[in-house]
Amino acid sequence: MARLAFTRAVSPALAACELTHLERRPIDPVRAAAQHAAYEQALAELGCRVERLPALPGQPDAVFVEDTAVVLDELAVITRPGAESRRAETASTAAALAAHRPLRFVEAPGTLDGGDVLVCGRRVFVGLTSRSDPHGIEQLRAHLAPHGYTVAGVPVTGCLHLKTAVTEVAPGLLLLNPRWVDPRAFAPLACLEVDPAEPMSANGLRLGERLIYPAAFPLTRARLEARGLGLRLVEVDELAKAEGAVTCCSLVLREAGGVGPAPRPAR
Ligand code: CIR
């Protein structure tokens, strides 16, 4: 399966990022950029063609491109990020995605961050967080329903985004922190819990059979490996100080490749 991953360079102003649940600590943008480059290398190794969106050096959080769009095989929905400081990031995402997908837009007063949107086949779960509100969720539902997707709002407490609390690590298998999100919201999907000592460890980026996963979580990693999952580890601790993880640093599109419609979503 050909995949295209959009990324964006780390802003030199990363240390001025938005923070919601983390205390501000010094962030070294040079070290963050090196980790980001290694992350892009992992994307490439796992079969992605990596394309950088235009740099936005004045936007501290611009590296976290996931929040600016929700991309499915049939269309892309450009978000209206919940943090006002991040709204200027979406225009260049829209310009790049327009070459690949029909675009729809979340409009005021709705807010939606891509980090709150978990797609499992035709089921779409959206975190009800400080970033994504019922208006945004309703707009997403209206855009996706004609394509056969259901959209469900899911309460999240204690972390920034839904995908801080849960991601799909294999078809039908969720990795989840039950302190932040209720596993019953996803029934009948199977849930693997993170190790309680590693609350931030529920965020992995699945690419086909492999999972890009932070090296910082050995206990949860052991749980994933015990399930036979193939991990590609990355060091992202400098980006994590900005409340980001591995899904947030890319927007991954399946490329149609050849004639005919794009295949059905695998995630
Ligand atoms: C923010 O608060 O918006 C950024 N500092 C972190 C965004 C991380 N994005 C994500 O998890 N999808």
PDB file of C-alpha atoms and ligand atoms in Angstrom:
ATOM      1  CA  MET A   1       0.000   0.000   0.000  1.00  0.00           C
ATOM      2  CA  ALA A   2       1.531   3.272  -1.099  1.00  0.00           C
ATOM      3  CA  ARG A   3       1.366   5.937   1.567  1.00  0.00           C
ATOM      4  CA  LEU A   4       2.159   9.623   1.589  1.00  0.00           C
ATOM      5  CA  ALA A   5       3.052  11.222   4.925  1.00  0.00           C
ATOM      6  CA  PHE A   6       2.907  14.986   5.297  1.00  0.00           C
ATOM      7  CA  THR A   7       5.124  16.441   8.005  1.00  0.00           C
ATOM      8  CA  ARG A   8       6.298  19.936   8.898  1.00  0.00           C
ATOM      9  CA  ALA A   9       9.596  21.187  10.255  1.00  0.00           C
ATOM     10  CA  VAL A  10       9.914  21.904  13.975  1.00  0.00           C
ATOM     11  CA  SER A  11       9.509  25.619  14.605  1.00  0.00           C
ATOM     12  CA  PRO A  12      12.453  27.324  16.323  1.00  0.00           C
ATOM     13  CA  ALA A  13       9.731  28.760  18.612  1.00  0.00           C
ATOM     14  CA  LEU A  14       8.593  25.292  19.800  1.00  0.00           C
ATOM     15  CA  ALA A  15       9.283  26.190  23.441  1.00  0.00           C
ATOM     16  CA  ALA A  16       6.392  28.693  23.243  1.00  0.00           C
ATOM     17  CA  CYS A  17       3.953  25.876  22.420  1.00  0.00           C
ATOM     18  CA  GLU A  18       0.491  25.446  23.864  1.00  0.00           C
ATOM     19  CA  LEU A  19       0.459  23.326  27.023  1.00  0.00           C
ATOM     20  CA  THR A  20      -2.691  22.033  28.713  1.00  0.00           C
ATOM     21  CA  HIS A  21      -1.815  19.145  31.018  1.00  0.00           C
ATOM     22  CA  LEU A  22       1.963  19.375  31.189  1.00  0.00           C
ATOM     23  CA  GLU A  23       4.177  21.747  33.100  1.00  0.00           C
ATOM     24  CA  ARG A  24       6.374  23.932  30.951  1.00  0.00           C
ATOM     25  CA  ARG A  25       9.948  22.693  30.826  1.00  0.00           C
ATOM     26  CA  PRO A  26      12.815  23.996  28.711  1.00  0.00           C
ATOM     27  CA  ILE A  27      12.601  22.580  25.177  1.00  0.00           C
ATOM     28  CA  ASP A  28      15.611  22.363  22.898  1.00  0.00           C
ATOM     29  CA  PRO A  29      14.292  22.975  19.366  1.00  0.00           C
ATOM     30  CA  VAL A  30      17.490  21.638  17.811  1.00  0.00           C
ATOM     31  CA  ARG A  31      17.167  18.330  19.668  1.00  0.00           C
ATOM     32  CA  ALA A  32      13.453  18.245  18.808  1.00  0.00           C
ATOM     33  CA  ALA A  33      14.314  18.776  15.136  1.00  0.00           C
ATOM     34  CA  ALA A  34      16.804  15.906  15.215  1.00  0.00           C
ATOM     35  CA  GLN A  35      14.187  13.613  16.761  1.00  0.00           C
ATOM     36  CA  HIS A  36      11.692  14.787  14.166  1.00  0.00           C
ATOM     37  CA  ALA A  37      14.115  13.979  11.345  1.00  0.00           C
ATOM     38  CA  ALA A  38      14.592  10.471  12.769  1.00  0.00           C
ATOM     39  CA  TYR A  39      10.812  10.114  12.958  1.00  0.00           C
ATOM     40  CA  GLU A  40      10.566  11.063   9.273  1.00  0.00           C
ATOM     41  CA  GLN A  41      13.223   8.434   8.584  1.00  0.00           C
ATOM     42  CA  ALA A  42      11.043   5.847  10.361  1.00  0.00           C
ATOM     43  CA  LEU A  43       8.060   6.886   8.228  1.00  0.00           C
ATOM     44  CA  ALA A  44      10.162   6.398   5.102  1.00  0.00           C
ATOM     45  CA  GLU A  45      11.472   3.028   6.295  1.00  0.00           C
ATOM     46  CA  LEU A  46       7.914   1.841   6.798  1.00  0.00           C
ATOM     47  CA  GLY A  47       7.044   2.690   3.219  1.00  0.00           C
ATOM     48  CA  CYS A  48       5.841   6.293   3.318  1.00  0.00           C
ATOM     49  CA  ARG A  49       6.777   8.910   0.793  1.00  0.00           C
ATOM     50  CA  VAL A  50       7.469  11.830   3.129  1.00  0.00           C
ATOM     51  CA  GLU A  51       6.576  15.325   1.989  1.00  0.00           C
ATOM     52  CA  ARG A  52       7.097  18.389   4.132  1.00  0.00           C
ATOM     53  CA  LEU A  53       4.424  21.058   4.301  1.00  0.00           C
ATOM     54  CA  PRO A  54       5.772  24.620   4.116  1.00  0.00           C
ATOM     55  CA  ALA A  55       7.597  25.584   7.315  1.00  0.00           C
ATOM     56  CA  LEU A  56       5.783  27.981   9.638  1.00  0.00           C
ATOM     57  CA  PRO A  57       8.570  29.236  11.892  1.00  0.00           C
ATOM     58  CA  GLY A  58       6.283  31.700  13.674  1.00  0.00           C
ATOM     59  CA  GLN A  59       3.806  28.981  14.678  1.00  0.00           C
ATOM     60  CA  PRO A  60       5.245  27.156  17.730  1.00  0.00           C
ATOM     61  CA  ASP A  61       3.043  24.047  17.372  1.00  0.00           C
ATOM     62  CA  ALA A  62       3.142  23.721  13.582  1.00  0.00           C
ATOM     63  CA  VAL A  63       5.094  20.437  13.698  1.00  0.00           C
ATOM     64  CA  PHE A  64       1.942  18.754  15.036  1.00  0.00           C
ATOM     65  CA  VAL A  65       0.291  18.586  11.614  1.00  0.00           C
ATOM     66  CA  GLU A  66      -2.167  15.872  12.614  1.00  0.00           C
ATOM     67  CA  ASP A  67      -4.323  18.456  14.320  1.00  0.00           C
ATOM     68  CA  THR A  68      -4.970  20.422  11.124  1.00  0.00           C
ATOM     69  CA  ALA A  69      -6.898  17.822   9.127  1.00  0.00           C
ATOM     70  CA  VAL A  70      -8.740  14.510   9.159  1.00  0.00           C
ATOM     71  CA  VAL A  71      -7.822  12.547   6.054  1.00  0.00           C
ATOM     72  CA  LEU A  72      -9.817   9.591   4.806  1.00  0.00           C
ATOM     73  CA  ASP A  73      -9.668   7.814   1.464  1.00  0.00           C
ATOM     74  CA  GLU A  74     -12.683   9.716   0.168  1.00  0.00           C
ATOM     75  CA  LEU A  75     -12.043  13.252   1.425  1.00  0.00           C
ATOM     76  CA  ALA A  76     -10.117  15.440   3.834  1.00  0.00           C
ATOM     77  CA  VAL A  77     -11.723  17.646   6.467  1.00  0.00           C
ATOM     78  CA  ILE A  78      -9.673  20.699   7.365  1.00  0.00           C
ATOM     79  CA  THR A  79     -10.099  21.390  11.044  1.00  0.00           C
ATOM     80  CA  ARG A  80     -10.603  24.543  13.052  1.00  0.00           C
ATOM     81  CA  PRO A  81      -8.182  23.915  15.925  1.00  0.00           C
ATOM     82  CA  GLY A  82      -9.455  24.504  19.431  1.00  0.00           C
ATOM     83  CA  ALA A  83      -6.409  26.595  20.343  1.00  0.00           C
ATOM     84  CA  GLU A  84      -6.737  29.937  18.627  1.00  0.00           C
ATOM     85  CA  SER A  85      -2.957  30.206  18.343  1.00  0.00           C
ATOM     86  CA  ARG A  86      -3.015  27.199  15.998  1.00  0.00           C
ATOM     87  CA  ARG A  87      -5.671  28.296  13.507  1.00  0.00           C
ATOM     88  CA  ALA A  88      -3.130  29.822  11.120  1.00  0.00           C
ATOM     89  CA  GLU A  89      -1.653  26.370  10.560  1.00  0.00           C
ATOM     90  CA  THR A  90      -4.543  24.996   8.527  1.00  0.00           C
ATOM     91  CA  ALA A  91      -4.282  27.041   5.307  1.00  0.00           C
ATOM     92  CA  SER A  92      -1.092  25.418   4.074  1.00  0.00           C
ATOM     93  CA  THR A  93      -2.365  21.961   5.017  1.00  0.00           C
ATOM     94  CA  ALA A  94      -5.468  22.624   2.942  1.00  0.00           C
ATOM     95  CA  ALA A  95      -3.384  23.808  -0.001  1.00  0.00           C
ATOM     96  CA  ALA A  96      -1.323  20.616   0.034  1.00  0.00           C
ATOM     97  CA  LEU A  97      -4.224  18.229   0.580  1.00  0.00           C
ATOM     98  CA  ALA A  98      -6.269  19.810  -2.206  1.00  0.00           C
ATOM     99  CA  ALA A  99      -4.099  17.949  -4.713  1.00  0.00           C
ATOM    100  CA  HIS A 100      -5.059  14.606  -3.140  1.00  0.00           C
ATOM    101  CA  ARG A 101      -8.592  14.780  -1.743  1.00  0.00           C
ATOM    102  CA  PRO A 102     -11.814  16.768  -2.041  1.00  0.00           C
ATOM    103  CA  LEU A 103     -11.794  19.168   0.887  1.00  0.00           C
ATOM    104  CA  ARG A 104     -14.406  20.001   3.492  1.00  0.00           C
ATOM    105  CA  PHE A 105     -13.953  22.493   6.339  1.00  0.00           C
ATOM    106  CA  VAL A 106     -14.926  22.786   9.978  1.00  0.00           C
ATOM    107  CA  GLU A 107     -16.287  26.274  10.426  1.00  0.00           C
ATOM    108  CA  ALA A 108     -16.923  28.625  13.358  1.00  0.00           C
ATOM    109  CA  PRO A 109     -18.195  28.213  15.963  1.00  0.00           C
ATOM    110  CA  GLY A 110     -17.096  24.572  15.768  1.00  0.00           C
ATOM    111  CA  THR A 111     -13.659  23.461  16.883  1.00  0.00           C
ATOM    112  CA  LEU A 112     -11.909  20.203  16.121  1.00  0.00           C
ATOM    113  CA  ASP A 113      -8.326  18.940  16.494  1.00  0.00           C
ATOM    114  CA  GLY A 114      -7.211  15.982  14.389  1.00  0.00           C
ATOM    115  CA  GLY A 115      -5.602  14.527  17.513  1.00  0.00           C
ATOM    116  CA  ASP A 116      -9.100  13.948  18.827  1.00  0.00           C
ATOM    117  CA  VAL A 117     -10.170  11.850  15.843  1.00  0.00           C
ATOM    118  CA  LEU A 118      -9.648   8.090  15.912  1.00  0.00           C
ATOM    119  CA  VAL A 119     -10.709   6.222  12.778  1.00  0.00           C
ATOM    120  CA  CYS A 120     -11.314   2.478  13.070  1.00  0.00           C
ATOM    121  CA  GLY A 121     -12.680   1.257   9.747  1.00  0.00           C
ATOM    122  CA  ARG A 122     -15.995   3.051   9.257  1.00  0.00           C
ATOM    123  CA  ARG A 123     -16.271   4.008  12.937  1.00  0.00           C
ATOM    124  CA  VAL A 124     -14.934   7.427  13.834  1.00  0.00           C
ATOM    125  CA  PHE A 125     -14.484   8.362  17.494  1.00  0.00           C
ATOM    126  CA  VAL A 126     -13.987  11.991  18.474  1.00  0.00           C
ATOM    127  CA  GLY A 127     -12.742  13.158  21.863  1.00  0.00           C
ATOM    128  CA  LEU A 128     -14.836  15.707  23.696  1.00  0.00           C
ATOM    129  CA  THR A 129     -11.937  17.769  24.969  1.00  0.00           C
ATOM    130  CA  SER A 130     -10.885  21.361  25.465  1.00  0.00           C
ATOM    131  CA  ARG A 131     -10.023  21.334  21.736  1.00  0.00           C
ATOM    132  CA  SER A 132     -12.976  19.619  20.055  1.00  0.00           C
ATOM    133  CA  ASP A 133     -16.539  20.681  20.785  1.00  0.00           C
ATOM    134  CA  PRO A 134     -19.982  19.322  19.891  1.00  0.00           C
ATOM    135  CA  HIS A 135     -20.329  21.779  16.967  1.00  0.00           C
ATOM    136  CA  GLY A 136     -17.087  20.552  15.455  1.00  0.00           C
ATOM    137  CA  ILE A 137     -18.097  16.946  15.947  1.00  0.00           C
ATOM    138  CA  GLU A 138     -21.488  17.566  14.357  1.00  0.00           C
ATOM    139  CA  GLN A 139     -19.841  19.179  11.333  1.00  0.00           C
ATOM    140  CA  LEU A 140     -17.467  16.244  10.989  1.00  0.00           C
ATOM    141  CA  ARG A 141     -20.428  13.882  11.178  1.00  0.00           C
ATOM    142  CA  ALA A 142     -22.230  15.770   8.397  1.00  0.00           C
ATOM    143  CA  HIS A 143     -19.140  15.605   6.162  1.00  0.00           C
ATOM    144  CA  LEU A 144     -18.475  11.900   6.755  1.00  0.00           C
ATOM    145  CA  ALA A 145     -21.982  10.415   6.919  1.00  0.00           C
ATOM    146  CA  PRO A 146     -22.465  10.450   3.106  1.00  0.00           C
ATOM    147  CA  HIS A 147     -19.398   8.192   2.882  1.00  0.00           C
ATOM    148  CA  GLY A 148     -20.763   5.619   5.312  1.00  0.00           C
ATOM    149  CA  TYR A 149     -18.868   6.623   8.455  1.00  0.00           C
ATOM    150  CA  THR A 150     -20.473   6.851  11.880  1.00  0.00           C
ATOM    151  CA  VAL A 151     -19.113   9.522  14.218  1.00  0.00           C
ATOM    152  CA  ALA A 152     -19.337   9.192  18.015  1.00  0.00           C
ATOM    153  CA  GLY A 153     -18.255  11.735  20.627  1.00  0.00           C
ATOM    154  CA  VAL A 154     -16.221  10.206  23.459  1.00  0.00           C
ATOM    155  CA  PRO A 155     -15.604  11.909  26.835  1.00  0.00           C
ATOM    156  CA  VAL A 156     -11.898  12.280  27.664  1.00  0.00           C
ATOM    157  CA  THR A 157     -10.511  13.469  30.990  1.00  0.00           C
ATOM    158  CA  GLY A 158      -6.972  14.132  32.155  1.00  0.00           C
ATOM    159  CA  CYS A 159      -5.149  14.412  28.831  1.00  0.00           C
ATOM    160  CA  LEU A 160      -5.044  16.672  25.783  1.00  0.00           C
ATOM    161  CA  HIS A 161      -6.569  14.607  22.992  1.00  0.00           C
ATOM    162  CA  LEU A 162      -8.476  11.368  22.478  1.00  0.00           C
ATOM    163  CA  LYS A 163      -5.410   9.890  20.789  1.00  0.00           C
ATOM    164  CA  THR A 164      -3.302  10.695  23.848  1.00  0.00           C
ATOM    165  CA  ALA A 165      -5.557   8.164  25.568  1.00  0.00           C
ATOM    166  CA  VAL A 166      -6.187   5.588  22.843  1.00  0.00           C
ATOM    167  CA  THR A 167      -4.910   4.525  19.424  1.00  0.00           C
ATOM    168  CA  GLU A 168      -5.508   1.496  17.210  1.00  0.00           C
ATOM    169  CA  VAL A 169      -2.321  -0.567  17.211  1.00  0.00           C
ATOM    170  CA  ALA A 170      -3.538  -3.495  15.098  1.00  0.00           C
ATOM    171  CA  PRO A 171      -6.799  -4.075  13.231  1.00  0.00           C
ATOM    172  CA  GLY A 172      -9.504  -4.116  15.907  1.00  0.00           C
ATOM    173  CA  LEU A 173      -7.032  -3.751  18.802  1.00  0.00           C
ATOM    174  CA  LEU A 174      -6.864  -0.520  20.784  1.00  0.00           C
ATOM    175  CA  LEU A 175      -4.056   0.526  23.112  1.00  0.00           C
ATOM    176  CA  LEU A 176      -5.720   2.534  25.835  1.00  0.00           C
ATOM    177  CA  ASN A 177      -5.293   4.328  29.151  1.00  0.00           C
ATOM    178  CA  PRO A 178      -8.507   3.507  31.065  1.00  0.00           C
ATOM    179  CA  ARG A 179      -7.949   6.409  33.480  1.00  0.00           C
ATOM    180  CA  TRP A 180      -8.513   8.886  30.685  1.00  0.00           C
ATOM    181  CA  VAL A 181     -11.104   7.197  28.472  1.00  0.00           C
ATOM    182  CA  ASP A 182     -13.714   4.499  29.098  1.00  0.00           C
ATOM    183  CA  PRO A 183     -12.976   1.320  27.090  1.00  0.00           C
ATOM    184  CA  ARG A 184     -16.700   0.627  26.811  1.00  0.00           C
ATOM    185  CA  ALA A 185     -17.034   3.520  24.328  1.00  0.00           C
ATOM    186  CA  PHE A 186     -15.277   1.363  21.729  1.00  0.00           C
ATOM    187  CA  ALA A 187     -17.074  -1.976  22.173  1.00  0.00           C
ATOM    188  CA  PRO A 188     -16.748  -4.515  20.658  1.00  0.00           C
ATOM    189  CA  LEU A 189     -13.172  -3.547  19.768  1.00  0.00           C
ATOM    190  CA  ALA A 190     -10.517  -5.247  21.914  1.00  0.00           C
ATOM    191  CA  CYS A 191      -8.509  -3.111  24.330  1.00  0.00           C
ATOM    192  CA  LEU A 192      -4.977  -3.532  25.615  1.00  0.00           C
ATOM    193  CA  GLU A 193      -4.273  -1.318  28.617  1.00  0.00           C
ATOM    194  CA  VAL A 194      -1.082   0.690  28.981  1.00  0.00           C
ATOM    195  CA  ASP A 195       1.123  -0.038  31.974  1.00  0.00           C
ATOM    196  CA  PRO A 196      -0.180   2.248  34.758  1.00  0.00           C
ATOM    197  CA  ALA A 197       3.353   3.549  35.348  1.00  0.00           C
ATOM    198  CA  GLU A 198       3.390   4.914  31.771  1.00  0.00           C
ATOM    199  CA  PRO A 199       0.192   6.958  31.395  1.00  0.00           C
ATOM    200  CA  MET A 200       1.362   8.744  28.223  1.00  0.00           C
ATOM    201  CA  SER A 201       2.096   5.508  26.377  1.00  0.00           C
ATOM    202  CA  ALA A 202      -1.179   4.925  24.496  1.00  0.00           C
ATOM    203  CA  ASN A 203      -0.125   6.799  21.357  1.00  0.00           C
ATOM    204  CA  GLY A 204       1.308   4.659  18.555  1.00  0.00           C
ATOM    205  CA  LEU A 205       1.215   5.234  14.800  1.00  0.00           C
ATOM    206  CA  ARG A 206       0.174   2.143  12.869  1.00  0.00           C
ATOM    207  CA  LEU A 207       1.456   1.784   9.330  1.00  0.00           C
ATOM    208  CA  GLY A 208       0.297  -1.513   7.901  1.00  0.00           C
ATOM    209  CA  GLU A 209       1.760  -4.284  10.035  1.00  0.00           C
ATOM    210  CA  ARG A 210       4.152  -2.051  11.965  1.00  0.00           C
ATOM    211  CA  LEU A 211       3.791   0.494  14.715  1.00  0.00           C
ATOM    212  CA  ILE A 212       5.905   3.614  15.181  1.00  0.00           C
ATOM    213  CA  TYR A 213       6.203   3.789  18.942  1.00  0.00           C
ATOM    214  CA  PRO A 214       8.089   5.952  21.489  1.00  0.00           C
ATOM    215  CA  ALA A 215      11.184   4.324  22.975  1.00  0.00           C
ATOM    216  CA  ALA A 216      10.373   5.905  26.343  1.00  0.00           C
ATOM    217  CA  PHE A 217       7.762   3.316  27.385  1.00  0.00           C
ATOM    218  CA  PRO A 218       9.431  -0.084  27.949  1.00  0.00           C
ATOM    219  CA  LEU A 219       6.659  -1.487  30.136  1.00  0.00           C
ATOM    220  CA  THR A 220       3.842  -0.889  27.681  1.00  0.00           C
ATOM    221  CA  ARG A 221       6.178  -1.830  24.856  1.00  0.00           C
ATOM    222  CA  ALA A 222       6.555  -5.276  26.455  1.00  0.00           C
ATOM    223  CA  ARG A 223       2.770  -5.627  26.468  1.00  0.00           C
ATOM    224  CA  LEU A 224       2.642  -4.782  22.759  1.00  0.00           C
ATOM    225  CA  GLU A 225       5.461  -7.145  21.883  1.00  0.00           C
ATOM    226  CA  ALA A 226       3.778  -9.928  23.863  1.00  0.00           C
ATOM    227  CA  ARG A 227       0.897  -9.518  21.390  1.00  0.00           C
ATOM    228  CA  GLY A 228       3.326 -10.037  18.511  1.00  0.00           C
ATOM    229  CA  LEU A 229       3.250  -6.450  17.295  1.00  0.00           C
ATOM    230  CA  GLY A 230       6.235  -5.237  15.275  1.00  0.00           C
ATOM    231  CA  LEU A 231       7.451  -1.945  16.729  1.00  0.00           C
ATOM    232  CA  ARG A 232       9.670   0.648  15.099  1.00  0.00           C
ATOM    233  CA  LEU A 233      10.934   2.647  18.066  1.00  0.00           C
ATOM    234  CA  VAL A 234      11.601   6.377  17.930  1.00  0.00           C
ATOM    235  CA  GLU A 235      12.955   8.848  20.488  1.00  0.00           C
ATOM    236  CA  VAL A 236      10.457  11.685  20.781  1.00  0.00           C
ATOM    237  CA  ASP A 237      10.939  12.868  24.359  1.00  0.00           C
ATOM    238  CA  GLU A 238      11.846  16.433  23.326  1.00  0.00           C
ATOM    239  CA  LEU A 239       8.646  16.707  21.254  1.00  0.00           C
ATOM    240  CA  ALA A 240       6.739  15.119  24.143  1.00  0.00           C
ATOM    241  CA  LYS A 241       7.627  18.111  26.336  1.00  0.00           C
ATOM    242  CA  ALA A 242       5.382  20.080  23.943  1.00  0.00           C
ATOM    243  CA  GLU A 243       2.569  17.575  24.647  1.00  0.00           C
ATOM    244  CA  GLY A 244       3.028  15.859  21.298  1.00  0.00           C
ATOM    245  CA  ALA A 245       3.538  12.188  20.468  1.00  0.00           C
ATOM    246  CA  VAL A 246       3.932  10.051  17.372  1.00  0.00           C
ATOM    247  CA  THR A 247       0.576  10.345  15.631  1.00  0.00           C
ATOM    248  CA  CYS A 248       0.616  14.142  15.846  1.00  0.00           C
ATOM    249  CA  CYS A 249       3.719  14.674  13.724  1.00  0.00           C
ATOM    250  CA  SER A 250       2.262  13.400  10.452  1.00  0.00           C
ATOM    251  CA  LEU A 251      -0.814  13.206   8.278  1.00  0.00           C
ATOM    252  CA  VAL A 252      -0.753   9.877   6.481  1.00  0.00           C
ATOM    253  CA  LEU A 253      -2.712   9.374   3.259  1.00  0.00           C
ATOM    254  CA  ARG A 254      -3.226   6.196   1.352  1.00  0.00           C
ATOM    255  CA  GLU A 255      -2.352   6.831  -2.268  1.00  0.00           C
ATOM    256  CA  ALA A 256      -4.690   5.434  -4.884  1.00  0.00           C
ATOM    257  CA  GLY A 257      -1.856   4.211  -7.161  1.00  0.00           C
ATOM    258  CA  GLY A 258      -3.185   3.342 -10.604  1.00  0.00           C
ATOM    259  CA  VAL A 259      -6.759   3.473 -11.798  1.00  0.00           C
ATOM    260  CA  GLY A 260      -9.962   2.913  -9.901  1.00  0.00           C
ATOM    261  CA  PRO A 261     -11.182   4.144  -6.547  1.00  0.00           C
ATOM    262  CA  ALA A 262      -8.991   4.288  -3.463  1.00  0.00           C
ATOM    263  CA  PRO A 263      -9.236   1.131  -1.368  1.00  0.00           C
ATOM    264  CA  ARG A 264     -11.280   1.079   1.830  1.00  0.00           C
ATOM    265  CA  PRO A 265      -9.570   2.452   4.925  1.00  0.00           C
ATOM    266  CA  ALA A 266      -7.406   0.106   6.967  1.00  0.00           C
ATOM    267  CA  ARG A 267      -7.265   2.138  10.152  1.00  0.00           C
TER     268      ARG A 267
HETATM  269  C1  CIR B   1      -0.901  21.685  21.485  1.00  0.00           C
HETATM  270  O1  CIR B   1      -1.184  21.860  22.659  1.00  0.00           O
HETATM  271  O2  CIR B   1      -1.687  21.917  20.586  1.00  0.00           O
HETATM  272  C2  CIR B   1       0.485  21.168  21.155  1.00  0.00           C
HETATM  273  N1  CIR B   1       1.416  21.692  22.104  1.00  0.00           N
HETATM  274  C3  CIR B   1       0.525  19.668  21.147  1.00  0.00           C
HETATM  275  C4  CIR B   1      -0.337  19.061  20.096  1.00  0.00           C
HETATM  276  C5  CIR B   1      -0.198  17.580  20.019  1.00  0.00           C
HETATM  277  N2  CIR B   1      -1.028  17.066  18.992  1.00  0.00           N
HETATM  278  C6  CIR B   1      -1.531  15.850  19.000  1.00  0.00           C
HETATM  279  O3  CIR B   1      -1.360  15.113  19.948  1.00  0.00           O
HETATM  280  N3  CIR B   1      -2.294  15.499  17.975  1.00  0.00           N
END
